[in-house]
Amino acid sequence: MAAITAGMVKELREKTDAPMMECKKALTEADGDMGKAEELLRVKLGNKASKAASRITAEGIVGIEVAADGKCAAMVELNCETDFVSRNDDFIGLGADVAKLVVAHEPADVDALSALRLGDKSVEEVRAALVGKIGENMSIRRFVRVEAEGSMASYVHGSRIGVLVDLVGGDEQLGKDLAMHIAASKPKSVDASGVPGALIDAERRIAIEKAREAGKPEAMLEKIADGTVQKFLKEVTLLGQVFVKAEDGKQTVEALLKSRGARVAGFELYVVGEGIEKKVSDFAAEVAAQAASAQK
C-alpha cells in the first residue's frame, strides 16, 4: 500500500475541488495513483471533480500574426511572472514581433526561433535585455505555424486566449465567429476522430462505474456508456457543439457550416498558462522563516 501524503491529498484537491477527506479516500483506494483517484472522484462527485482542469495559473500573452494573403498564420505564447508585466507595451510588442518572425521564417523550435534576428539583435538578446529592463523573467513557451488549406481566421480574447481557424469556404465574418466560438467553448478537436482515445476510454469507465453504483443492471452498462460517450463527444468536438451565437440555442457548428457551404480544415487554440502550475507564495510563512533565520 502506497503512503498517502498530505501533499498528494492537496494536489488532488486542487485538481478536483473535492473535499479533503474524499480526496484521501480516493487516493487510498487507488493506492496512490493520482489519475485513478481523479476518476474515482468523478464517479462519486460528477464533473465537479474536473472543474480545476481549466484553471489558468501562469501569466503572459498570446501573439498572433496572419499573412496578408490569409494563407499562413502563427501563434506564440509568451510567458512572464506577473499579470502586471503581461500588460507592458514592450512585452506585448515582443509577442507580436516574434509571431511575425514565425510566419516569415518557419523556425523548427523555440531554440531556432530564439536565434532569429530582430533588428540588430537575436530574439534571445532582445528577451534578455527586456528581462533586465523590467526585472522579471519571461520566456517563449511555444508557437505554432499553420499553412491554410482555405483561409486563416484568428481571434485573441483579452490577450490570454488565442485561436487560429483554417476555414474552407464561407467568408471572413464566419471565420471570426468560429474563432470566437472556439475561444469560448474550447473544443478538443474538429470531430470525434481527433479526440484522444484515452479520454474516450476514461469517460466510458466512469460512466460504467457510475451506472453500476446507481444499481443499473450489468446488461445495460455498455449501452449507458455508449450514450455517455456520444454526449461527451458532442461537448468536446467543434462540429458537435452548439454554436455560441445560435439564435435558437440549438444549431450546431456542423449545421452552421453546412448551411454556409463551408468546412473547418483545422484549428489551434492556446490558453496562456495552460498546464503550468504557478507558485503561490505564503507570505506569513516567508516572514516567519526570515525571522527565524535572523535569530540564528
mmCIF file of C-alpha atoms in Angstrom:
data_model
loop_
_atom_site.group_PDB
_atom_site.id
_atom_site.type_symbol
_atom_site.label_atom_id
_atom_site.label_comp_id
_atom_site.label_asym_id
_atom_site.label_seq_id
_atom_site.Cartn_x
_atom_site.Cartn_y
_atom_site.Cartn_z
ATOM 1 C CA MET A 1 0.000 0.000 0.000
ATOM 2 C CA ALA A 2 1.443 3.336 -1.091
ATOM 3 C CA ALA A 3 1.857 6.011 1.573
ATOM 4 C CA ILE A 4 -0.696 8.818 1.091
ATOM 5 C CA THR A 5 0.947 12.115 1.953
ATOM 6 C CA ALA A 6 -0.645 15.456 2.737
ATOM 7 C CA GLY A 7 0.948 16.826 -0.427
ATOM 8 C CA MET A 8 -0.790 14.175 -2.549
ATOM 9 C CA VAL A 9 -4.137 14.975 -0.959
ATOM 10 C CA LYS A 10 -3.587 18.700 -1.543
ATOM 11 C CA GLU A 11 -2.651 18.118 -5.200
ATOM 12 C CA LEU A 12 -5.775 16.030 -5.823
ATOM 13 C CA ARG A 13 -7.970 18.594 -4.097
ATOM 14 C CA GLU A 14 -6.533 21.371 -6.287
ATOM 15 C CA LYS A 15 -7.213 19.284 -9.394
ATOM 16 C CA THR A 16 -10.763 18.313 -8.473
ATOM 17 C CA ASP A 17 -12.078 20.747 -5.860
ATOM 18 C CA ALA A 18 -13.361 17.704 -3.956
ATOM 19 C CA PRO A 19 -13.498 17.654 -0.122
ATOM 20 C CA MET A 20 -10.195 16.836 1.559
ATOM 21 C CA MET A 21 -11.415 13.565 3.127
ATOM 22 C CA GLU A 22 -12.885 12.385 -0.176
ATOM 23 C CA CYS A 23 -9.517 13.032 -1.823
ATOM 24 C CA LYS A 24 -7.739 10.998 0.839
ATOM 25 C CA LYS A 25 -10.213 8.125 0.491
ATOM 26 C CA ALA A 26 -9.854 8.132 -3.297
ATOM 27 C CA LEU A 27 -6.052 8.106 -3.117
ATOM 28 C CA THR A 28 -6.135 5.263 -0.615
ATOM 29 C CA GLU A 29 -8.474 3.257 -2.831
ATOM 30 C CA ALA A 30 -6.315 3.996 -5.873
ATOM 31 C CA ASP A 31 -3.140 3.047 -3.967
ATOM 32 C CA GLY A 32 -1.667 6.479 -4.602
ATOM 33 C CA ASP A 33 -2.381 6.590 -8.351
ATOM 34 C CA MET A 34 -3.370 10.224 -8.961
ATOM 35 C CA GLY A 35 -5.113 9.605 -12.292
ATOM 36 C CA LYS A 36 -7.139 6.682 -10.966
ATOM 37 C CA ALA A 37 -8.065 8.660 -7.832
ATOM 38 C CA GLU A 38 -9.363 11.507 -10.001
ATOM 39 C CA GLU A 39 -11.531 9.036 -11.922
ATOM 40 C CA LEU A 40 -12.903 7.624 -8.667
ATOM 41 C CA LEU A 41 -13.869 11.111 -7.526
ATOM 42 C CA ARG A 42 -15.600 11.835 -10.810
ATOM 43 C CA VAL A 43 -17.633 8.657 -10.378
ATOM 44 C CA LYS A 44 -18.728 9.854 -6.930
ATOM 45 C CA LEU A 45 -18.979 13.592 -7.485
ATOM 46 C CA GLY A 46 -19.608 14.033 -11.205
ATOM 47 C CA ASN A 47 -17.991 16.711 -13.371
ATOM 48 C CA LYS A 48 -17.432 18.975 -10.373
ATOM 49 C CA ALA A 49 -14.340 16.866 -9.793
ATOM 50 C CA SER A 50 -12.709 18.051 -13.008
ATOM 51 C CA LYS A 51 -13.520 21.775 -12.887
ATOM 52 C CA ALA A 52 -9.994 22.730 -11.861
ATOM 53 C CA ALA A 53 -8.638 21.370 -15.131
ATOM 54 C CA SER A 54 -9.437 24.703 -16.788
ATOM 55 C CA ARG A 55 -7.717 26.890 -14.215
ATOM 56 C CA ILE A 56 -5.090 29.181 -15.672
ATOM 57 C CA THR A 57 -2.107 29.626 -13.384
ATOM 58 C CA ALA A 58 0.712 31.340 -15.334
ATOM 59 C CA GLU A 59 0.802 34.875 -16.715
ATOM 60 C CA GLY A 60 1.572 36.101 -20.212
ATOM 61 C CA ILE A 61 0.063 36.768 -23.618
ATOM 62 C CA VAL A 62 -0.789 35.141 -26.917
ATOM 63 C CA GLY A 63 0.598 36.853 -30.009
ATOM 64 C CA ILE A 64 -0.881 36.182 -33.467
ATOM 65 C CA GLU A 65 0.224 37.144 -36.970
ATOM 66 C CA VAL A 66 -1.734 36.330 -40.135
ATOM 67 C CA ALA A 67 -0.090 36.759 -43.541
ATOM 68 C CA ALA A 68 -1.647 39.357 -45.828
ATOM 69 C CA ASP A 69 -2.999 36.694 -48.188
ATOM 70 C CA GLY A 70 -4.569 34.775 -45.301
ATOM 71 C CA LYS A 71 -2.760 31.598 -46.293
ATOM 72 C CA CYS A 72 -0.377 31.381 -43.342
ATOM 73 C CA ALA A 73 -0.554 32.330 -39.680
ATOM 74 C CA ALA A 74 1.416 31.928 -36.472
ATOM 75 C CA MET A 75 0.521 31.967 -32.804
ATOM 76 C CA VAL A 76 3.001 32.374 -29.944
ATOM 77 C CA GLU A 77 2.657 32.079 -26.173
ATOM 78 C CA LEU A 78 4.975 34.413 -24.272
ATOM 79 C CA ASN A 79 5.056 33.897 -20.506
ATOM 80 C CA CYS A 80 6.019 36.181 -17.629
ATOM 81 C CA GLU A 81 5.749 36.099 -13.848
ATOM 82 C CA THR A 82 3.019 38.656 -13.152
ATOM 83 C CA ASP A 83 -0.150 39.995 -14.720
ATOM 84 C CA PHE A 84 1.315 43.500 -14.431
ATOM 85 C CA VAL A 85 4.134 42.677 -16.870
ATOM 86 C CA SER A 86 1.716 40.941 -19.251
ATOM 87 C CA ARG A 87 0.217 44.408 -19.864
ATOM 88 C CA ASN A 88 3.598 46.048 -20.509
ATOM 89 C CA ASP A 89 3.816 47.548 -24.026
ATOM 90 C CA ASP A 90 7.347 46.245 -24.641
ATOM 91 C CA PHE A 91 6.328 42.738 -23.581
ATOM 92 C CA ILE A 92 3.259 42.827 -25.827
ATOM 93 C CA GLY A 93 5.389 44.161 -28.669
ATOM 94 C CA LEU A 94 7.844 41.294 -28.305
ATOM 95 C CA GLY A 95 4.996 38.799 -28.639
ATOM 96 C CA ALA A 96 3.807 40.467 -31.849
ATOM 97 C CA ASP A 97 7.328 40.652 -33.304
ATOM 98 C CA VAL A 98 8.037 37.007 -32.552
ATOM 99 C CA ALA A 99 4.780 35.904 -34.214
ATOM 100 C CA LYS A 100 5.795 37.808 -37.363
ATOM 101 C CA LEU A 101 9.161 36.018 -37.375
ATOM 102 C CA VAL A 102 7.445 32.634 -37.142
ATOM 103 C CA VAL A 103 5.331 33.422 -40.222
ATOM 104 C CA ALA A 104 8.329 34.694 -42.189
ATOM 105 C CA HIS A 105 10.961 32.111 -41.252
ATOM 106 C CA GLU A 106 9.190 28.902 -40.146
ATOM 107 C CA PRO A 107 11.621 28.048 -37.289
ATOM 108 C CA ALA A 108 11.808 24.408 -36.213
ATOM 109 C CA ASP A 109 11.545 25.006 -32.467
ATOM 110 C CA VAL A 110 11.854 27.618 -29.723
ATOM 111 C CA ASP A 111 15.661 27.487 -29.825
ATOM 112 C CA ALA A 112 15.676 28.173 -33.565
ATOM 113 C CA LEU A 113 13.171 30.987 -33.073
ATOM 114 C CA SER A 114 15.315 32.497 -30.320
ATOM 115 C CA ALA A 115 18.273 32.614 -32.684
ATOM 116 C CA LEU A 116 16.424 34.628 -35.356
ATOM 117 C CA ARG A 117 17.215 38.334 -35.744
ATOM 118 C CA LEU A 118 15.035 41.172 -34.530
ATOM 119 C CA GLY A 119 16.794 44.194 -35.979
ATOM 120 C CA ASP A 120 20.445 44.041 -34.973
ATOM 121 C CA LYS A 121 19.898 41.544 -32.138
ATOM 122 C CA SER A 122 18.697 37.980 -31.808
ATOM 123 C CA VAL A 123 15.312 37.239 -30.258
ATOM 124 C CA GLU A 124 17.146 35.814 -27.250
ATOM 125 C CA GLU A 125 19.199 39.001 -26.849
ATOM 126 C CA VAL A 126 16.051 41.121 -27.045
ATOM 127 C CA ARG A 127 14.333 38.883 -24.487
ATOM 128 C CA ALA A 128 17.313 39.040 -22.117
ATOM 129 C CA ALA A 129 17.509 42.835 -22.442
ATOM 130 C CA LEU A 130 13.802 43.135 -21.651
ATOM 131 C CA VAL A 131 14.254 40.912 -18.602
ATOM 132 C CA GLY A 132 16.983 43.264 -17.424
ATOM 133 C CA LYS A 133 14.850 46.344 -18.101
ATOM 134 C CA ILE A 134 11.674 45.080 -16.412
ATOM 135 C CA GLY A 135 13.311 42.964 -13.728
ATOM 136 C CA GLU A 136 11.107 39.923 -14.292
ATOM 137 C CA ASN A 137 11.781 36.638 -16.034
ATOM 138 C CA MET A 138 9.965 35.865 -19.276
ATOM 139 C CA SER A 139 10.104 33.091 -21.840
ATOM 140 C CA ILE A 140 8.758 31.930 -25.168
ATOM 141 C CA ARG A 141 6.838 28.831 -24.175
ATOM 142 C CA ARG A 142 5.505 27.568 -27.513
ATOM 143 C CA PHE A 143 4.415 28.550 -31.001
ATOM 144 C CA VAL A 144 2.570 27.111 -33.959
ATOM 145 C CA ARG A 145 2.692 27.979 -37.656
ATOM 146 C CA VAL A 146 -0.187 26.950 -39.924
ATOM 147 C CA GLU A 147 -0.373 26.804 -43.713
ATOM 148 C CA ALA A 148 -4.053 27.149 -44.600
ATOM 149 C CA GLU A 149 -5.998 24.872 -46.874
ATOM 150 C CA GLY A 150 -8.602 27.635 -47.119
ATOM 151 C CA SER A 151 -8.004 30.948 -45.384
ATOM 152 C CA MET A 152 -6.937 31.726 -41.829
ATOM 153 C CA ALA A 153 -9.193 33.438 -39.329
ATOM 154 C CA SER A 154 -7.971 34.493 -35.896
ATOM 155 C CA TYR A 155 -9.177 35.807 -32.579
ATOM 156 C CA VAL A 156 -7.488 36.842 -29.333
ATOM 157 C CA HIS A 157 -9.590 37.192 -26.209
ATOM 158 C CA GLY A 158 -8.137 39.508 -23.592
ATOM 159 C CA SER A 159 -4.577 38.675 -24.760
ATOM 160 C CA ARG A 160 -4.776 35.308 -22.916
ATOM 161 C CA ILE A 161 -6.762 33.076 -25.273
ATOM 162 C CA GLY A 162 -5.749 32.789 -28.913
ATOM 163 C CA VAL A 163 -7.382 30.926 -31.797
ATOM 164 C CA LEU A 164 -6.453 30.202 -35.408
ATOM 165 C CA VAL A 165 -9.048 28.633 -37.713
ATOM 166 C CA ASP A 166 -8.438 27.224 -41.186
ATOM 167 C CA LEU A 167 -11.785 27.832 -42.911
ATOM 168 C CA VAL A 168 -12.517 26.410 -46.357
ATOM 169 C CA GLY A 169 -15.381 28.333 -47.966
ATOM 170 C CA GLY A 170 -17.578 30.768 -46.065
ATOM 171 C CA ASP A 171 -16.458 34.332 -45.517
ATOM 172 C CA GLU A 172 -14.397 36.495 -43.173
ATOM 173 C CA GLN A 173 -17.247 37.022 -40.692
ATOM 174 C CA LEU A 174 -17.915 33.279 -40.435
ATOM 175 C CA GLY A 175 -14.222 32.689 -39.741
ATOM 176 C CA LYS A 176 -14.236 35.294 -36.975
ATOM 177 C CA ASP A 177 -17.426 33.876 -35.452
ATOM 178 C CA LEU A 178 -15.949 30.377 -35.408
ATOM 179 C CA ALA A 179 -12.728 31.604 -33.834
ATOM 180 C CA MET A 180 -14.724 33.348 -31.103
ATOM 181 C CA HIS A 181 -16.782 30.190 -30.577
ATOM 182 C CA ILE A 182 -13.628 28.116 -30.127
ATOM 183 C CA ALA A 183 -12.236 30.610 -27.616
ATOM 184 C CA ALA A 184 -15.451 30.386 -25.606
ATOM 185 C CA SER A 185 -16.210 26.651 -25.884
ATOM 186 C CA LYS A 186 -12.670 25.237 -26.110
ATOM 187 C CA PRO A 187 -13.274 22.107 -28.209
ATOM 188 C CA LYS A 188 -10.564 19.477 -28.201
ATOM 189 C CA SER A 189 -10.767 18.700 -31.912
ATOM 190 C CA VAL A 190 -12.806 19.327 -35.053
ATOM 191 C CA ASP A 191 -14.583 15.971 -34.851
ATOM 192 C CA ALA A 192 -14.515 12.685 -32.937
ATOM 193 C CA SER A 193 -11.539 11.346 -34.910
ATOM 194 C CA GLY A 194 -9.296 13.899 -33.203
ATOM 195 C CA VAL A 195 -10.292 13.134 -29.607
ATOM 196 C CA PRO A 196 -7.590 11.090 -27.819
ATOM 197 C CA GLY A 197 -8.650 7.502 -27.214
ATOM 198 C CA ALA A 198 -7.523 7.735 -23.595
ATOM 199 C CA LEU A 199 -10.126 10.456 -22.930
ATOM 200 C CA ILE A 200 -12.901 8.402 -24.507
ATOM 201 C CA ASP A 201 -11.855 5.309 -22.543
ATOM 202 C CA ALA A 202 -11.868 7.292 -19.303
ATOM 203 C CA GLU A 203 -15.381 8.620 -19.975
ATOM 204 C CA ARG A 204 -16.572 5.089 -20.702
ATOM 205 C CA ARG A 205 -15.070 3.684 -17.485
ATOM 206 C CA ILE A 206 -16.540 6.495 -15.414
ATOM 207 C CA ALA A 207 -19.990 6.054 -16.985
ATOM 208 C CA ILE A 208 -19.965 2.320 -16.290
ATOM 209 C CA GLU A 209 -18.924 2.758 -12.667
ATOM 210 C CA LYS A 210 -21.488 5.499 -12.052
ATOM 211 C CA ALA A 211 -24.253 3.357 -13.572
ATOM 212 C CA ARG A 212 -23.127 0.353 -11.555
ATOM 213 C CA GLU A 213 -23.154 2.370 -8.330
ATOM 214 C CA ALA A 214 -26.648 3.586 -9.235
ATOM 215 C CA GLY A 215 -27.790 -0.044 -9.339
ATOM 216 C CA LYS A 216 -28.271 -0.355 -13.098
ATOM 217 C CA PRO A 217 -28.334 -3.930 -14.489
ATOM 218 C CA GLU A 218 -24.996 -5.200 -15.784
ATOM 219 C CA ALA A 219 -26.587 -5.891 -19.178
ATOM 220 C CA MET A 220 -27.336 -2.175 -19.577
ATOM 221 C CA LEU A 221 -23.923 -0.795 -18.604
ATOM 222 C CA GLU A 222 -22.342 -0.808 -22.072
ATOM 223 C CA LYS A 223 -25.400 0.825 -23.648
ATOM 224 C CA ILE A 224 -25.396 3.520 -20.964
ATOM 225 C CA ALA A 225 -21.680 4.065 -21.523
ATOM 226 C CA ASP A 226 -22.200 4.384 -25.285
ATOM 227 C CA GLY A 227 -24.742 7.144 -24.704
ATOM 228 C CA THR A 228 -22.458 8.941 -22.275
ATOM 229 C CA VAL A 229 -19.521 8.802 -24.692
ATOM 230 C CA GLN A 230 -21.649 10.181 -27.541
ATOM 231 C CA LYS A 231 -22.775 13.055 -25.322
ATOM 232 C CA PHE A 232 -19.152 13.685 -24.316
ATOM 233 C CA LEU A 233 -18.046 13.792 -27.961
ATOM 234 C CA LYS A 234 -20.723 16.354 -28.788
ATOM 235 C CA GLU A 235 -19.470 18.521 -25.938
ATOM 236 C CA VAL A 236 -15.762 18.392 -26.830
ATOM 237 C CA THR A 237 -15.782 18.421 -30.651
ATOM 238 C CA LEU A 238 -16.221 21.623 -32.624
ATOM 239 C CA LEU A 239 -18.757 20.149 -35.044
ATOM 240 C CA GLY A 240 -20.836 18.650 -32.237
ATOM 241 C CA GLN A 241 -21.040 21.796 -30.108
ATOM 242 C CA VAL A 242 -23.996 24.174 -30.211
ATOM 243 C CA PHE A 243 -22.840 27.379 -31.894
ATOM 244 C CA VAL A 244 -22.478 30.119 -29.270
ATOM 245 C CA LYS A 245 -24.334 32.642 -31.449
ATOM 246 C CA ALA A 246 -27.135 30.272 -32.490
ATOM 247 C CA GLU A 247 -30.382 32.231 -32.363
ATOM 248 C CA ASP A 248 -32.420 29.149 -31.480
ATOM 249 C CA GLY A 249 -29.857 27.871 -28.989
ATOM 250 C CA LYS A 250 -29.783 24.554 -30.835
ATOM 251 C CA GLN A 251 -27.891 24.945 -34.109
ATOM 252 C CA THR A 252 -24.613 23.037 -34.027
ATOM 253 C CA VAL A 253 -21.417 24.261 -35.641
ATOM 254 C CA GLU A 254 -21.715 21.371 -38.079
ATOM 255 C CA ALA A 255 -25.188 22.556 -39.146
ATOM 256 C CA LEU A 256 -23.954 26.143 -39.411
ATOM 257 C CA LEU A 257 -21.085 25.157 -41.685
ATOM 258 C CA LYS A 258 -23.354 23.020 -43.849
ATOM 259 C CA SER A 259 -25.774 25.926 -44.277
ATOM 260 C CA ARG A 260 -22.904 28.134 -45.435
ATOM 261 C CA GLY A 261 -21.265 25.574 -47.708
ATOM 262 C CA ALA A 262 -18.071 25.680 -45.641
ATOM 263 C CA ARG A 263 -15.899 23.415 -43.534
ATOM 264 C CA VAL A 264 -13.152 23.741 -40.932
ATOM 265 C CA ALA A 265 -9.912 22.083 -42.021
ATOM 266 C CA GLY A 266 -8.369 22.571 -38.573
ATOM 267 C CA PHE A 267 -7.862 24.954 -35.679
ATOM 268 C CA GLU A 268 -5.337 25.845 -32.991
ATOM 269 C CA LEU A 269 -6.225 27.030 -29.500
ATOM 270 C CA TYR A 270 -3.797 28.487 -26.955
ATOM 271 C CA VAL A 271 -4.750 29.394 -23.393
ATOM 272 C CA VAL A 272 -1.987 31.216 -21.537
ATOM 273 C CA GLY A 273 -0.535 29.165 -18.722
ATOM 274 C CA GLU A 274 -2.492 26.041 -19.567
ATOM 275 C CA GLY A 275 -0.847 23.118 -17.781
ATOM 276 C CA ILE A 276 1.590 25.318 -15.846
ATOM 277 C CA GLU A 277 1.367 25.402 -12.065
ATOM 278 C CA LYS A 278 2.020 28.863 -10.708
ATOM 279 C CA LYS A 279 3.962 29.092 -7.480
ATOM 280 C CA VAL A 280 1.814 30.511 -4.701
ATOM 281 C CA SER A 281 3.697 32.401 -2.016
ATOM 282 C CA ASP A 282 2.775 32.008 1.642
ATOM 283 C CA PHE A 283 3.661 35.489 2.920
ATOM 284 C CA ALA A 284 3.251 34.607 6.609
ATOM 285 C CA ALA A 285 5.496 31.575 6.232
ATOM 286 C CA GLU A 286 8.125 33.646 4.437
ATOM 287 C CA VAL A 287 8.142 36.252 7.204
ATOM 288 C CA ALA A 288 8.410 33.548 9.880
ATOM 289 C CA ALA A 289 11.277 31.886 8.026
ATOM 290 C CA GLN A 290 13.126 35.167 7.665
ATOM 291 C CA ALA A 291 12.641 35.943 11.376
ATOM 292 C CA ALA A 292 13.947 32.522 12.371
ATOM 293 C CA SER A 293 16.950 32.973 10.097
ATOM 294 C CA ALA A 294 17.681 36.385 11.611
ATOM 295 C CA GLN A 295 17.628 34.957 15.152
ATOM 296 C CA LYS A 296 20.148 32.298 14.158
#
